[in-house]
C-alpha positions as MATLAB code, in Angstrom:
seq = 'MKIQQDIAVFLLRIALSAGFLSATASRLNLWGSQSSGWKNFVHYTAETNSFLPQYLVPAIAVLSTVAELSIGILLLVGYRINKVSLCASILTLLFAVAMSISFGVKEPLDYSAFVFSAGAFLLSTFSHYKWTLEQLL';
ca = [
      87.830  114.061  130.398;
      86.064  110.827  129.387;
      83.185  112.608  127.639;
      85.698  114.741  125.685;
      87.443  111.587  124.496;
      84.120  110.009  123.512;
      83.231  113.118  121.500;
      86.681  113.242  119.873;
      86.483  109.574  118.873;
      82.964  110.086  117.506;
      84.047  113.144  115.483;
      87.099  111.326  114.121;
      84.911  108.406  113.044;
      82.414  110.714  111.317;
      85.151  112.791  109.661;
      86.851  109.684  108.259;
      83.517  108.324  107.082;
      82.677  111.625  105.398;
      86.032  111.631  103.612;
      85.483  108.180  102.156;
      81.854  108.824  101.256;
      82.601  112.197   99.659;
      85.362  110.710   97.500;
      83.094  107.927   96.250;
      80.211  110.339   95.714;
      82.479  112.515   93.576;
      83.562  109.720   91.284;
      79.919  108.588   90.945;
      78.851  112.142   89.992;
      76.725  112.642   93.112;
      78.289  116.067   93.776;
      76.924  117.468   90.524;
      79.240  119.880   88.743;
      81.817  119.517   91.541;
      82.174  115.780   90.888;
      85.340  114.359   89.419;
      83.457  111.636   87.546;
      84.332  108.016   86.893;
      86.526  108.609   83.801;
      88.662  111.160   85.622;
      88.953  108.828   88.594;
      90.134  105.924   86.432;
      92.644  108.247   84.763;
      93.884  109.423   88.184;
      94.087  105.798   89.354;
      96.322  105.039   86.359;
      98.560  108.019   87.138;
      98.756  107.199   90.844;
      99.596  103.562   90.166;
     101.938  104.319   87.255;
     104.280  101.558   88.418;
     101.621   98.850   87.845;
     100.520   97.315   84.535;
      97.768   99.328   82.818;
      95.405   96.356   82.568;
      95.062   96.397   86.386;
      93.815   99.997   86.526;
      90.058   99.335   86.014;
      90.078   96.613   88.670;
      91.956   98.837   91.120;
      89.479  101.662   90.474;
      86.484   99.404   91.129;
      88.017   97.645   94.153;
      89.127  100.875   95.774;
      85.695  102.406   95.228;
      83.934   99.398   96.761;
      86.391   99.414   99.680;
      86.019  103.161  100.289;
      82.223  103.036  100.068;
      82.062  100.062  102.448;
      84.465  101.640  104.915;
      82.585  104.937  104.784;
      79.226  103.329  105.487;
      80.520  101.030  108.223;
      82.281  103.887  109.997;
      79.203  106.084  109.691;
      76.906  103.549  111.343;
      79.610  102.378  113.743;
      79.972   98.697  112.992;
      83.210   96.757  113.644;
      85.052  100.031  114.084;
      88.355   98.483  115.203;
      88.691   96.330  112.088;
      87.143   98.797  109.650;
      89.330  101.680  110.783;
      92.422   99.473  110.579;
      91.435   98.614  106.996;
      90.908  102.332  106.346;
      94.379  103.060  107.687;
      96.008  100.430  105.489;
      94.063  101.495  102.384;
      94.966  105.152  102.777;
      98.588  104.299  103.584;
      98.788  102.280  100.357;
      97.286  105.248   98.534;
      99.827  107.609  100.104;
     102.723  105.311   99.187;
     101.459  104.965   95.607;
     101.133  108.752   95.387;
     104.672  109.150   96.724;
     106.097  106.715   94.175;
     104.260  108.253   91.235;
     104.267  111.963   92.103;
     106.758  112.443   94.944;
     106.089  112.892   98.659;
     104.660  116.409   98.336;
     101.413  115.148   96.757;
     100.305  112.852   99.624;
     101.378  115.505  102.120;
      99.258  118.133  100.325;
      96.252  115.783  100.322;
      96.847  114.807  103.970;
      96.878  111.139  103.004;
      99.342  110.242  105.773;
      97.268  112.171  108.327;
      94.120  110.394  107.177;
      95.895  107.042  107.526;
      97.226  107.901  110.985;
      93.810  109.123  112.127;
      92.208  105.871  110.998;
      94.923  103.900  112.784;
      94.367  105.924  115.955;
      90.635  105.223  115.753;
      91.364  101.485  115.562;
      93.174  101.557  118.934;
      90.231  102.447  121.178;
      88.553   99.749  123.229;
      84.988  101.038  123.023;
      82.978  103.474  120.946;
      79.937  105.502  121.927;
      76.982  106.264  119.666;
      77.432  103.280  117.335;
      75.422  100.440  115.907;
      77.708   98.055  117.782;
      76.769   99.695  121.067;
      73.067   99.204  120.286;
      73.584   95.550  119.448;
];
């Protein structure tokens, strides 16, 4: 039972990391023709945060990209997983709420934003993590 839980926690950590890293790779055109690109991301940021002043959009786009890239890398290597996954949960919950306000609740449900947030929160509740940089240190 314990080894199954260790594997599940590891897979959840890697899946969350991959989600954050893939999203940032897309907006930075690292997925080639499948990338969304920076301009499209800034436009989507404006639509998602339609309730905020437009002058904040570029800053939100940059800050969210830096946060997502940092979270993705830290989860991948396994450093400060409790705190990083809690930050991931809060960030994705804010994203889901913004999506709900701007587009209705169907959009974040279709993109599994609430599930992503809950998974990150669940990851933050474990007391130890196998196969991490923290474990090596």
